[in-house]
JSON list of C-alpha atoms in Angstrom, two decimals:
[
{"chain": "A", "resi": 926, "resn": "GLY", "atom": "CA", "xyz": [-5.32, 5.17, -19.17]},
{"chain": "A", "resi": 927, "resn": "PHE", "atom": "CA", "xyz": [-4.43, 3.72, -15.80]},
{"chain": "A", "resi": 928, "resn": "TYR", "atom": "CA", "xyz": [-1.57, 4.62, -13.53]},
{"chain": "A", "resi": 929, "resn": "VAL", "atom": "CA", "xyz": [-1.23, 1.72, -11.10]},
{"chain": "A", "resi": 930, "resn": "VAL", "atom": "CA", "xyz": [-2.52, -1.82, -10.54]},
{"chain": "A", "resi": 931, "resn": "ARG", "atom": "CA", "xyz": [-2.59, -3.13, -6.97]},
{"chain": "A", "resi": 932, "resn": "VAL", "atom": "CA", "xyz": [-2.78, -6.80, -6.07]},
{"chain": "A", "resi": 933, "resn": "ALA", "atom": "CA", "xyz": [-4.58, -7.99, -2.93]},
{"chain": "A", "resi": 934, "resn": "GLU", "atom": "CA", "xyz": [-3.29, -10.84, -0.77]},
{"chain": "A", "resi": 935, "resn": "ARG", "atom": "CA", "xyz": [-5.58, -13.05, 1.33]},
{"chain": "A", "resi": 936, "resn": "PRO", "atom": "CA", "xyz": [-3.62, -16.10, 2.53]},
{"chain": "A", "resi": 937, "resn": "GLY", "atom": "CA", "xyz": [-5.63, -19.02, 3.78]},
{"chain": "A", "resi": 938, "resn": "ASP", "atom": "CA", "xyz": [-8.87, -17.76, 2.24]},
{"chain": "A", "resi": 939, "resn": "GLU", "atom": "CA", "xyz": [-10.51, -20.47, 0.14]},
{"chain": "A", "resi": 940, "resn": "GLU", "atom": "CA", "xyz": [-12.53, -17.85, -1.75]},
{"chain": "A", "resi": 941, "resn": "SER", "atom": "CA", "xyz": [-9.45, -15.82, -2.71]},
{"chain": "A", "resi": 942, "resn": "LEU", "atom": "CA", "xyz": [-7.79, -16.37, -6.08]},
{"chain": "A", "resi": 943, "resn": "LEU", "atom": "CA", "xyz": [-4.62, -14.59, -4.89]},
{"chain": "A", "resi": 944, "resn": "PRO", "atom": "CA", "xyz": [-3.22, -15.95, -1.63]},
{"chain": "A", "resi": 945, "resn": "ALA", "atom": "CA", "xyz": [0.24, -14.56, -2.52]},
{"chain": "A", "resi": 946, "resn": "ALA", "atom": "CA", "xyz": [0.53, -11.10, -4.10]},
{"chain": "A", "resi": 947, "resn": "LEU", "atom": "CA", "xyz": [4.26, -10.76, -4.79]},
{"chain": "A", "resi": 948, "resn": "PRO", "atom": "CA", "xyz": [4.55, -13.51, -7.46]},
{"chain": "A", "resi": 949, "resn": "VAL", "atom": "CA", "xyz": [1.60, -11.91, -9.28]},
{"chain": "A", "resi": 950, "resn": "CYS", "atom": "CA", "xyz": [3.34, -8.53, -9.08]},
{"chain": "A", "resi": 951, "resn": "ALA", "atom": "CA", "xyz": [6.45, -10.09, -10.62]},
{"chain": "A", "resi": 952, "resn": "ALA", "atom": "CA", "xyz": [4.38, -11.48, -13.50]},
{"chain": "A", "resi": 953, "resn": "LEU", "atom": "CA", "xyz": [2.82, -8.06, -14.06]},
{"chain": "A", "resi": 954, "resn": "ALA", "atom": "CA", "xyz": [6.23, -6.40, -14.03]},
{"chain": "A", "resi": 955, "resn": "SER", "atom": "CA", "xyz": [7.39, -8.72, -16.81]},
{"chain": "A", "resi": 956, "resn": "ARG", "atom": "CA", "xyz": [4.41, -7.86, -19.04]},
{"chain": "A", "resi": 957, "resn": "THR", "atom": "CA", "xyz": [4.21, -4.07, -18.59]},
{"chain": "A", "resi": 958, "resn": "SER", "atom": "CA", "xyz": [6.51, -1.11, -19.12]},
{"chain": "A", "resi": 959, "resn": "THR", "atom": "CA", "xyz": [4.89, 2.03, -17.67]},
{"chain": "A", "resi": 960, "resn": "LEU", "atom": "CA", "xyz": [2.11, 0.83, -15.32]},
{"chain": "A", "resi": 961, "resn": "ARG", "atom": "CA", "xyz": [3.06, 1.05, -11.66]},
{"chain": "A", "resi": 962, "resn": "ILE", "atom": "CA", "xyz": [2.56, -2.18, -9.69]},
{"chain": "A", "resi": 963, "resn": "GLY", "atom": "CA", "xyz": [1.80, -2.59, -6.01]},
{"chain": "A", "resi": 964, "resn": "THR", "atom": "CA", "xyz": [0.29, -4.69, -3.26]},
{"chain": "A", "resi": 965, "resn": "ALA", "atom": "CA", "xyz": [-2.99, -3.75, -1.60]},
{"chain": "A", "resi": 966, "resn": "VAL", "atom": "CA", "xyz": [-2.40, -5.05, 0.84]},
{"chain": "A", "resi": 967, "resn": "LEU", "atom": "CA", "xyz": [0.27, -7.45, 2.10]},
{"chain": "A", "resi": 968, "resn": "PRO", "atom": "CA", "xyz": [-0.70, -8.61, 5.64]},
{"chain": "A", "resi": 969, "resn": "LEU", "atom": "CA", "xyz": [2.67, -7.67, 7.06]},
{"chain": "A", "resi": 970, "resn": "PRO", "atom": "CA", "xyz": [2.36, -9.42, 10.47]},
{"chain": "A", "resi": 971, "resn": "LEU", "atom": "CA", "xyz": [2.39, -12.75, 8.56]},
{"chain": "A", "resi": 972, "resn": "HIS", "atom": "CA", "xyz": [5.67, -11.95, 6.76]},
{"chain": "A", "resi": 973, "resn": "GLN", "atom": "CA", "xyz": [9.34, -11.83, 7.71]},
{"chain": "A", "resi": 974, "resn": "PRO", "atom": "CA", "xyz": [10.27, -8.16, 7.12]},
{"chain": "A", "resi": 975, "resn": "LEU", "atom": "CA", "xyz": [13.78, -8.71, 5.71]},
{"chain": "A", "resi": 976, "resn": "ARG", "atom": "CA", "xyz": [12.35, -11.12, 3.15]},
{"chain": "A", "resi": 977, "resn": "VAL", "atom": "CA", "xyz": [9.72, -8.52, 2.24]},
{"chain": "A", "resi": 978, "resn": "ALA", "atom": "CA", "xyz": [12.51, -5.93, 1.88]},
{"chain": "A", "resi": 979, "resn": "GLU", "atom": "CA", "xyz": [14.41, -8.26, -0.48]},
{"chain": "A", "resi": 980, "resn": "ASP", "atom": "CA", "xyz": [11.33, -9.19, -2.50]},
{"chain": "A", "resi": 981, "resn": "ALA", "atom": "CA", "xyz": [10.19, -5.57, -2.81]},
{"chain": "A", "resi": 982, "resn": "ALA", "atom": "CA", "xyz": [13.65, -4.45, -3.92]},
{"chain": "A", "resi": 983, "resn": "SER", "atom": "CA", "xyz": [13.80, -7.30, -6.44]},
{"chain": "A", "resi": 984, "resn": "LEU", "atom": "CA", "xyz": [10.39, -6.30, -7.81]},
{"chain": "A", "resi": 985, "resn": "ASP", "atom": "CA", "xyz": [11.53, -2.70, -8.00]},
{"chain": "A", "resi": 986, "resn": "ALA", "atom": "CA", "xyz": [14.46, -3.84, -10.14]},
{"chain": "A", "resi": 987, "resn": "LEU", "atom": "CA", "xyz": [12.29, -6.10, -12.34]},
{"chain": "A", "resi": 988, "resn": "SER", "atom": "CA", "xyz": [9.88, -3.23, -12.95]},
{"chain": "A", "resi": 989, "resn": "ALA", "atom": "CA", "xyz": [12.61, -0.58, -13.43]},
{"chain": "A", "resi": 990, "resn": "GLY", "atom": "CA", "xyz": [11.44, 1.40, -10.41]},
{"chain": "A", "resi": 991, "resn": "ARG", "atom": "CA", "xyz": [7.67, 0.94, -10.68]},
{"chain": "A", "resi": 992, "resn": "PHE", "atom": "CA", "xyz": [6.89, -1.04, -7.53]},
{"chain": "A", "resi": 993, "resn": "GLU", "atom": "CA", "xyz": [4.84, 0.26, -4.57]},
{"chain": "A", "resi": 994, "resn": "LEU", "atom": "CA", "xyz": [4.56, -1.67, -1.30]},
{"chain": "A", "resi": 995, "resn": "GLY", "atom": "CA", "xyz": [1.11, -1.64, 0.28]},
{"chain": "A", "resi": 996, "resn": "VAL", "atom": "CA", "xyz": [0.82, -3.29, 3.69]},
{"chain": "A", "resi": 997, "resn": "GLY", "atom": "CA", "xyz": [-1.71, -3.67, 6.45]},
{"chain": "A", "resi": 998, "resn": "LEU", "atom": "CA", "xyz": [-2.68, -5.70, 9.48]},
{"chain": "A", "resi": 999, "resn": "GLY", "atom": "CA", "xyz": [-4.69, -8.16, 7.39]},
{"chain": "A", "resi": 1000, "resn": "SER", "atom": "CA", "xyz": [-8.37, -8.88, 7.55]},
{"chain": "A", "resi": 1001, "resn": "ASP", "atom": "CA", "xyz": [-8.04, -12.06, 9.63]},
{"chain": "A", "resi": 1002, "resn": "PRO", "atom": "CA", "xyz": [-6.85, -11.42, 13.21]},
{"chain": "A", "resi": 1003, "resn": "ASP", "atom": "CA", "xyz": [-6.56, -15.18, 13.78]},
{"chain": "A", "resi": 1004, "resn": "ALA", "atom": "CA", "xyz": [-4.27, -15.78, 10.79]},
{"chain": "A", "resi": 1005, "resn": "ALA", "atom": "CA", "xyz": [-1.03, -15.88, 12.81]},
{"chain": "A", "resi": 1006, "resn": "ARG", "atom": "CA", "xyz": [-2.26, -18.81, 14.90]},
{"chain": "A", "resi": 1007, "resn": "ARG", "atom": "CA", "xyz": [-3.49, -20.69, 11.84]},
{"chain": "A", "resi": 1008, "resn": "PHE", "atom": "CA", "xyz": [-0.12, -20.23, 10.14]},
{"chain": "A", "resi": 1009, "resn": "GLY", "atom": "CA", "xyz": [1.77, -21.43, 13.20]},
{"chain": "A", "resi": 1010, "resn": "LEU", "atom": "CA", "xyz": [3.32, -18.03, 13.97]},
{"chain": "A", "resi": 1011, "resn": "THR", "atom": "CA", "xyz": [3.95, -16.58, 17.40]},
{"chain": "A", "resi": 1012, "resn": "GLU", "atom": "CA", "xyz": [1.03, -14.33, 18.22]},
{"chain": "A", "resi": 1013, "resn": "ALA", "atom": "CA", "xyz": [1.87, -10.72, 19.04]},
{"chain": "A", "resi": 1014, "resn": "PRO", "atom": "CA", "xyz": [0.07, -7.36, 18.87]},
{"chain": "A", "resi": 1015, "resn": "ARG", "atom": "CA", "xyz": [-0.37, -6.87, 15.15]},
{"chain": "A", "resi": 1016, "resn": "ALA", "atom": "CA", "xyz": [-0.02, -3.09, 15.16]},
{"chain": "A", "resi": 1017, "resn": "GLU", "atom": "CA", "xyz": [3.29, -3.34, 17.01]},
{"chain": "A", "resi": 1018, "resn": "LEU", "atom": "CA", "xyz": [4.52, -5.96, 14.55]},
{"chain": "A", "resi": 1019, "resn": "LEU", "atom": "CA", "xyz": [3.55, -3.82, 11.57]},
{"chain": "A", "resi": 1020, "resn": "GLU", "atom": "CA", "xyz": [5.30, -0.71, 12.86]},
{"chain": "A", "resi": 1021, "resn": "GLU", "atom": "CA", "xyz": [8.52, -2.51, 13.75]},
{"chain": "A", "resi": 1022, "resn": "ALA", "atom": "CA", "xyz": [8.52, -4.50, 10.51]},
{"chain": "A", "resi": 1023, "resn": "LEU", "atom": "CA", "xyz": [8.13, -1.34, 8.43]},
{"chain": "A", "resi": 1024, "resn": "ALA", "atom": "CA", "xyz": [10.99, 0.34, 10.28]},
{"chain": "A", "resi": 1025, "resn": "LEU", "atom": "CA", "xyz": [13.14, -2.73, 9.60]},
{"chain": "A", "resi": 1026, "resn": "ILE", "atom": "CA", "xyz": [12.21, -2.76, 5.90]},
{"chain": "A", "resi": 1027, "resn": "ARG", "atom": "CA", "xyz": [13.14, 0.89, 5.46]},
{"chain": "A", "resi": 1028, "resn": "SER", "atom": "CA", "xyz": [16.43, 0.32, 7.27]},
{"chain": "A", "resi": 1029, "resn": "ALA", "atom": "CA", "xyz": [17.20, -2.72, 5.10]},
{"chain": "A", "resi": 1030, "resn": "TRP", "atom": "CA", "xyz": [16.90, -0.60, 1.93]},
{"chain": "A", "resi": 1031, "resn": "ARG", "atom": "CA", "xyz": [19.70, 1.71, 3.11]},
{"chain": "A", "resi": 1032, "resn": "ASP", "atom": "CA", "xyz": [23.35, 1.09, 2.28]},
{"chain": "A", "resi": 1033, "resn": "GLY", "atom": "CA", "xyz": [25.48, -0.83, 4.76]},
{"chain": "A", "resi": 1034, "resn": "PRO", "atom": "CA", "xyz": [24.92, -3.59, 7.34]},
{"chain": "A", "resi": 1035, "resn": "LEU", "atom": "CA", "xyz": [21.80, -3.47, 9.48]},
{"chain": "A", "resi": 1036, "resn": "ASP", "atom": "CA", "xyz": [21.66, -3.77, 13.25]},
{"chain": "A", "resi": 1037, "resn": "HIS", "atom": "CA", "xyz": [18.24, -3.84, 14.86]},
{"chain": "A", "resi": 1038, "resn": "ALA", "atom": "CA", "xyz": [17.18, -4.83, 18.36]},
{"chain": "A", "resi": 1039, "resn": "GLY", "atom": "CA", "xyz": [13.44, -4.45, 18.76]},
{"chain": "A", "resi": 1040, "resn": "SER", "atom": "CA", "xyz": [10.60, -6.05, 20.65]},
{"chain": "A", "resi": 1041, "resn": "HIS", "atom": "CA", "xyz": [9.86, -8.59, 17.91]},
{"chain": "A", "resi": 1042, "resn": "PHE", "atom": "CA", "xyz": [12.94, -8.73, 15.64]},
{"chain": "A", "resi": 1043, "resn": "VAL", "atom": "CA", "xyz": [16.68, -8.82, 16.32]},
{"chain": "A", "resi": 1044, "resn": "VAL", "atom": "CA", "xyz": [19.15, -8.45, 13.43]},
{"chain": "A", "resi": 1045, "resn": "GLU", "atom": "CA", "xyz": [22.93, -8.11, 13.69]},
{"chain": "A", "resi": 1046, "resn": "GLY", "atom": "CA", "xyz": [25.21, -7.07, 10.85]},
{"chain": "A", "resi": 1047, "resn": "VAL", "atom": "CA", "xyz": [22.95, -8.16, 7.99]},
{"chain": "A", "resi": 1048, "resn": "GLU", "atom": "CA", "xyz": [22.87, -6.33, 4.67]},
{"chain": "A", "resi": 1049, "resn": "VAL", "atom": "CA", "xyz": [19.94, -6.93, 2.35]},
{"chain": "A", "resi": 1050, "resn": "TRP", "atom": "CA", "xyz": [20.45, -7.12, -1.40]},
{"chain": "A", "resi": 1051, "resn": "PRO", "atom": "CA", "xyz": [19.50, -5.88, -3.92]},
{"chain": "A", "resi": 1052, "resn": "LYS", "atom": "CA", "xyz": [18.88, -2.25, -3.06]},
{"chain": "A", "resi": 1053, "resn": "PRO", "atom": "CA", "xyz": [15.76, -0.71, -4.60]},
{"chain": "A", "resi": 1054, "resn": "VAL", "atom": "CA", "xyz": [15.93, 1.29, -7.82]},
{"chain": "A", "resi": 1055, "resn": "GLN", "atom": "CA", "xyz": [13.76, 3.97, -6.21]},
{"chain": "A", "resi": 1056, "resn": "ARG", "atom": "CA", "xyz": [15.67, 5.72, -3.47]},
{"chain": "A", "resi": 1057, "resn": "PRO", "atom": "CA", "xyz": [15.36, 5.63, -0.54]},
{"chain": "A", "resi": 1058, "resn": "GLY", "atom": "CA", "xyz": [12.88, 2.88, -1.45]},
{"chain": "A", "resi": 1059, "resn": "PRO", "atom": "CA", "xyz": [9.53, 2.12, -3.09]},
{"chain": "A", "resi": 1060, "resn": "PRO", "atom": "CA", "xyz": [6.60, 4.15, -1.76]},
{"chain": "A", "resi": 1061, "resn": "ILE", "atom": "CA", "xyz": [5.00, 2.48, 1.25]},
{"chain": "A", "resi": 1062, "resn": "TRP", "atom": "CA", "xyz": [1.22, 2.54, 1.63]},
{"chain": "A", "resi": 1063, "resn": "ILE", "atom": "CA", "xyz": [-0.81, 1.38, 4.60]},
{"chain": "A", "resi": 1064, "resn": "GLY", "atom": "CA", "xyz": [-4.34, 0.07, 4.25]},
{"chain": "A", "resi": 1065, "resn": "ALA", "atom": "CA", "xyz": [-6.57, 1.44, 7.01]},
{"chain": "A", "resi": 1066, "resn": "GLY", "atom": "CA", "xyz": [-10.03, 2.66, 7.88]},
{"chain": "A", "resi": 1067, "resn": "ALA", "atom": "CA", "xyz": [-10.18, 3.20, 11.66]},
{"chain": "A", "resi": 1068, "resn": "PRO", "atom": "CA", "xyz": [-8.98, 6.64, 12.80]},
{"chain": "A", "resi": 1069, "resn": "ALA", "atom": "CA", "xyz": [-6.08, 5.25, 14.88]},
{"chain": "A", "resi": 1070, "resn": "ALA", "atom": "CA", "xyz": [-4.88, 3.18, 11.94]},
{"chain": "A", "resi": 1071, "resn": "GLN", "atom": "CA", "xyz": [-5.17, 6.17, 9.61]},
{"chain": "A", "resi": 1072, "resn": "ARG", "atom": "CA", "xyz": [-3.06, 8.25, 11.99]},
{"chain": "A", "resi": 1073, "resn": "ARG", "atom": "CA", "xyz": [-0.46, 5.45, 12.01]},
{"chain": "A", "resi": 1074, "resn": "ALA", "atom": "CA", "xyz": [-0.36, 5.62, 8.22]},
{"chain": "A", "resi": 1075, "resn": "ALA", "atom": "CA", "xyz": [0.11, 9.39, 8.38]},
{"chain": "A", "resi": 1076, "resn": "ARG", "atom": "CA", "xyz": [3.04, 8.91, 10.74]},
{"chain": "A", "resi": 1077, "resn": "ILE", "atom": "CA", "xyz": [5.01, 6.09, 9.11]},
{"chain": "A", "resi": 1078, "resn": "ALA", "atom": "CA", "xyz": [3.79, 5.62, 5.52]},
{"chain": "A", "resi": 1079, "resn": "ASP", "atom": "CA", "xyz": [3.83, 7.53, 2.24]},
{"chain": "A", "resi": 1080, "resn": "GLY", "atom": "CA", "xyz": [0.17, 7.05, 1.48]},
{"chain": "A", "resi": 1081, "resn": "LEU", "atom": "CA", "xyz": [-3.15, 5.64, 2.69]},
{"chain": "A", "resi": 1082, "resn": "LEU", "atom": "CA", "xyz": [-5.16, 2.88, 1.01]},
{"chain": "A", "resi": 1083, "resn": "LEU", "atom": "CA", "xyz": [-8.53, 3.81, 2.48]},
{"chain": "A", "resi": 1084, "resn": "ALA", "atom": "CA", "xyz": [-10.85, 1.03, 3.61]},
{"chain": "A", "resi": 1085, "resn": "PRO", "atom": "CA", "xyz": [-14.32, 0.94, 2.00]},
{"chain": "A", "resi": 1086, "resn": "GLY", "atom": "CA", "xyz": [-16.83, 3.22, 3.67]},
{"chain": "A", "resi": 1087, "resn": "ALA", "atom": "CA", "xyz": [-14.22, 5.23, 5.59]},
{"chain": "A", "resi": 1088, "resn": "ALA", "atom": "CA", "xyz": [-13.46, 8.95, 5.30]},
{"chain": "A", "resi": 1089, "resn": "PRO", "atom": "CA", "xyz": [-9.83, 10.20, 5.23]},
{"chain": "A", "resi": 1090, "resn": "ALA", "atom": "CA", "xyz": [-10.15, 12.97, 7.82]},
{"chain": "A", "resi": 1091, "resn": "ALA", "atom": "CA", "xyz": [-7.98, 11.28, 10.47]},
{"chain": "A", "resi": 1092, "resn": "PHE", "atom": "CA", "xyz": [-5.22, 10.60, 7.93]},
{"chain": "A", "resi": 1093, "resn": "LEU", "atom": "CA", "xyz": [-5.16, 14.16, 6.63]},
{"chain": "A", "resi": 1094, "resn": "GLU", "atom": "CA", "xyz": [-5.22, 15.65, 10.12]},
{"chain": "A", "resi": 1095, "resn": "GLY", "atom": "CA", "xyz": [-2.50, 13.25, 11.27]},
{"chain": "A", "resi": 1096, "resn": "TRP", "atom": "CA", "xyz": [-0.35, 13.99, 8.24]},
{"chain": "A", "resi": 1097, "resn": "GLN", "atom": "CA", "xyz": [-0.38, 17.70, 8.94]},
{"chain": "A", "resi": 1098, "resn": "SER", "atom": "CA", "xyz": [0.11, 17.24, 12.69]},
{"chain": "A", "resi": 1099, "resn": "GLU", "atom": "CA", "xyz": [3.32, 15.34, 11.87]},
{"chain": "A", "resi": 1100, "resn": "GLY", "atom": "CA", "xyz": [4.54, 18.45, 10.08]},
{"chain": "A", "resi": 1101, "resn": "ARG", "atom": "CA", "xyz": [4.33, 16.79, 6.68]},
{"chain": "A", "resi": 1102, "resn": "PRO", "atom": "CA", "xyz": [3.26, 18.99, 3.74]},
{"chain": "A", "resi": 1103, "resn": "LEU", "atom": "CA", "xyz": [-0.24, 18.15, 2.54]},
{"chain": "A", "resi": 1104, "resn": "ALA", "atom": "CA", "xyz": [1.06, 18.46, -1.03]},
{"chain": "A", "resi": 1105, "resn": "GLU", "atom": "CA", "xyz": [3.11, 15.27, -0.44]},
{"chain": "A", "resi": 1106, "resn": "ALA", "atom": "CA", "xyz": [0.21, 13.15, 0.86]},
{"chain": "A", "resi": 1107, "resn": "ARG", "atom": "CA", "xyz": [-1.19, 10.34, -1.27]},
{"chain": "A", "resi": 1108, "resn": "LEU", "atom": "CA", "xyz": [-4.58, 8.65, -0.98]},
{"chain": "A", "resi": 1109, "resn": "ALA", "atom": "CA", "xyz": [-6.28, 5.76, -2.73]},
{"chain": "A", "resi": 1110, "resn": "PHE", "atom": "CA", "xyz": [-10.05, 5.29, -2.49]},
{"chain": "A", "resi": 1111, "resn": "PRO", "atom": "CA", "xyz": [-11.89, 2.06, -3.32]},
{"chain": "A", "resi": 1112, "resn": "ILE", "atom": "CA", "xyz": [-14.75, 2.54, -5.77]},
{"chain": "A", "resi": 1113, "resn": "PRO", "atom": "CA", "xyz": [-17.68, 0.14, -5.30]},
{"chain": "A", "resi": 1114, "resn": "ALA", "atom": "CA", "xyz": [-18.97, -1.71, -8.35]},
{"chain": "A", "resi": 1115, "resn": "PRO", "atom": "CA", "xyz": [-21.20, -1.62, -10.16]},
{"chain": "A", "resi": 1116, "resn": "LEU", "atom": "CA", "xyz": [-21.98, 2.11, -10.35]},
{"chain": "A", "resi": 1117, "resn": "ASP", "atom": "CA", "xyz": [-23.51, 3.96, -13.28]},
{"chain": "A", "resi": 1118, "resn": "ARG", "atom": "CA", "xyz": [-21.98, 7.24, -14.38]},
{"chain": "A", "resi": 1119, "resn": "ALA", "atom": "CA", "xyz": [-24.20, 9.38, -12.16]},
{"chain": "A", "resi": 1120, "resn": "GLY", "atom": "CA", "xyz": [-23.56, 7.14, -9.15]},
{"chain": "A", "resi": 1121, "resn": "LEU", "atom": "CA", "xyz": [-19.83, 7.16, -9.79]},
{"chain": "A", "resi": 1122, "resn": "ARG", "atom": "CA", "xyz": [-19.68, 10.93, -9.95]},
{"chain": "A", "resi": 1123, "resn": "SER", "atom": "CA", "xyz": [-21.77, 11.37, -6.80]},
{"chain": "A", "resi": 1124, "resn": "HIS", "atom": "CA", "xyz": [-19.44, 8.91, -5.01]},
{"chain": "A", "resi": 1125, "resn": "VAL", "atom": "CA", "xyz": [-16.22, 10.55, -6.15]},
{"chain": "A", "resi": 1126, "resn": "GLU", "atom": "CA", "xyz": [-17.11, 14.23, -5.86]},
{"chain": "A", "resi": 1127, "resn": "PRO", "atom": "CA", "xyz": [-17.18, 14.44, -2.01]},
{"chain": "A", "resi": 1128, "resn": "LEU", "atom": "CA", "xyz": [-14.00, 12.35, -1.78]},
{"chain": "A", "resi": 1129, "resn": "LEU", "atom": "CA", "xyz": [-12.08, 14.73, -4.01]},
{"chain": "A", "resi": 1130, "resn": "ALA", "atom": "CA", "xyz": [-13.55, 17.73, -2.19]},
{"chain": "A", "resi": 1131, "resn": "ALA", "atom": "CA", "xyz": [-12.13, 16.36, 1.07]},
{"chain": "A", "resi": 1132, "resn": "CYS", "atom": "CA", "xyz": [-8.67, 16.06, -0.49]},
{"chain": "A", "resi": 1133, "resn": "GLN", "atom": "CA", "xyz": [-7.99, 19.54, -1.77]},
{"chain": "A", "resi": 1134, "resn": "GLY", "atom": "CA", "xyz": [-4.25, 20.16, -1.76]},
{"chain": "A", "resi": 1135, "resn": "VAL", "atom": "CA", "xyz": [-3.31, 16.48, -1.59]},
{"chain": "A", "resi": 1136, "resn": "ALA", "atom": "CA", "xyz": [-0.52, 15.42, -3.96]},
{"chain": "A", "resi": 1137, "resn": "ALA", "atom": "CA", "xyz": [-2.45, 12.64, -5.67]},
{"chain": "A", "resi": 1138, "resn": "VAL", "atom": "CA", "xyz": [-5.71, 10.76, -5.29]},
{"chain": "A", "resi": 1139, "resn": "ASP", "atom": "CA", "xyz": [-5.93, 7.27, -6.79]},
{"chain": "A", "resi": 1140, "resn": "LEU", "atom": "CA", "xyz": [-9.34, 5.72, -7.44]},
{"chain": "A", "resi": 1141, "resn": "ALA", "atom": "CA", "xyz": [-9.21, 1.95, -7.01]},
{"chain": "A", "resi": 1142, "resn": "PHE", "atom": "CA", "xyz": [-11.68, -0.02, -9.13]},
{"chain": "A", "resi": 1143, "resn": "ALA", "atom": "CA", "xyz": [-12.74, -3.62, -8.53]},
{"chain": "A", "resi": 1144, "resn": "PRO", "atom": "CA", "xyz": [-12.03, -6.10, -11.36]},
{"chain": "A", "resi": 1145, "resn": "GLU", "atom": "CA", "xyz": [-15.72, -6.31, -12.23]},
{"chain": "A", "resi": 1146, "resn": "ALA", "atom": "CA", "xyz": [-16.04, -2.56, -12.86]},
{"chain": "A", "resi": 1147, "resn": "ASP", "atom": "CA", "xyz": [-16.77, -1.22, -16.36]},
{"chain": "A", "resi": 1148, "resn": "LEU", "atom": "CA", "xyz": [-13.44, 0.56, -16.65]},
{"chain": "A", "resi": 1149, "resn": "ALA", "atom": "CA", "xyz": [-14.04, 2.24, -20.00]},
{"chain": "A", "resi": 1150, "resn": "ASP", "atom": "CA", "xyz": [-17.27, 3.77, -18.73]},
{"chain": "A", "resi": 1151, "resn": "ALA", "atom": "CA", "xyz": [-15.56, 4.80, -15.47]},
{"chain": "A", "resi": 1152, "resn": "VAL", "atom": "CA", "xyz": [-12.74, 6.59, -17.29]},
{"chain": "A", "resi": 1153, "resn": "ALA", "atom": "CA", "xyz": [-15.23, 8.55, -19.38]},
{"chain": "A", "resi": 1154, "resn": "ALA", "atom": "CA", "xyz": [-17.30, 9.47, -16.32]},
{"chain": "A", "resi": 1155, "resn": "LEU", "atom": "CA", "xyz": [-14.28, 10.67, -14.35]},
{"chain": "A", "resi": 1156, "resn": "ASP", "atom": "CA", "xyz": [-12.56, 12.59, -17.14]},
{"chain": "A", "resi": 1157, "resn": "PRO", "atom": "CA", "xyz": [-13.69, 16.02, -15.80]},
{"chain": "A", "resi": 1158, "resn": "TRP", "atom": "CA", "xyz": [-11.68, 15.38, -12.60]},
{"chain": "A", "resi": 1159, "resn": "ARG", "atom": "CA", "xyz": [-8.51, 14.13, -14.26]},
{"chain": "A", "resi": 1160, "resn": "GLY", "atom": "CA", "xyz": [-5.61, 15.94, -12.58]},
{"chain": "A", "resi": 1161, "resn": "ALA", "atom": "CA", "xyz": [-7.92, 17.91, -10.26]},
{"chain": "A", "resi": 1162, "resn": "SER", "atom": "CA", "xyz": [-6.11, 16.92, -7.07]},
{"chain": "A", "resi": 1163, "resn": "GLY", "atom": "CA", "xyz": [-2.69, 15.97, -8.39]},
{"chain": "A", "resi": 1164, "resn": "PRO", "atom": "CA", "xyz": [-0.79, 14.35, -11.23]},
{"chain": "A", "resi": 1165, "resn": "ASP", "atom": "CA", "xyz": [-2.76, 11.07, -11.26]}
]
């Protein structure tokens, strides 16, 4: 079966069916009992981080500890202007927002004075079921962005066509055990069984020793055929 479903968010995109991921995640949480549920990805520079912390914690409660927060810069660098937000360096916003989210999940009032957010004596409720909080993933492809994920996230949602070398090197250079790293690879569709295996084999070979490797399939993929084709690798790089 499947371990996790991740919901994309593309606000302001007329071709996207899902401009807001979190309500969809809530609906999924209400209809499932074991499947983990996440975002892939939430364009964090467009969101208020304390609200994201609250929503993520609420989803973690609704799902009984099955939520995973996937964030990124977003695919549209002009989105902030179109949404009437103050423009700022997106990478800086993402890093500070993630630090604020993690702090908000801790017990006690929060004080934060950063370059983009100032918070005094605020406590966010509810607290997540998973402690210290839901796993945080960052979507990235460029080497600098992968190294950022290795430094401040729990896992990498790899962009299509990218290799994870910078993430794995960055993870280890941060002194983090490779056995705790998590990776998710997008699988292009459609692929026949032979094509799927030839696509996956080098990815798994590059991830020896990694805690878990998730293979992310597009909605149009033949999932039954994919499961059968990948069965020889089940559990090869970790529990998933």
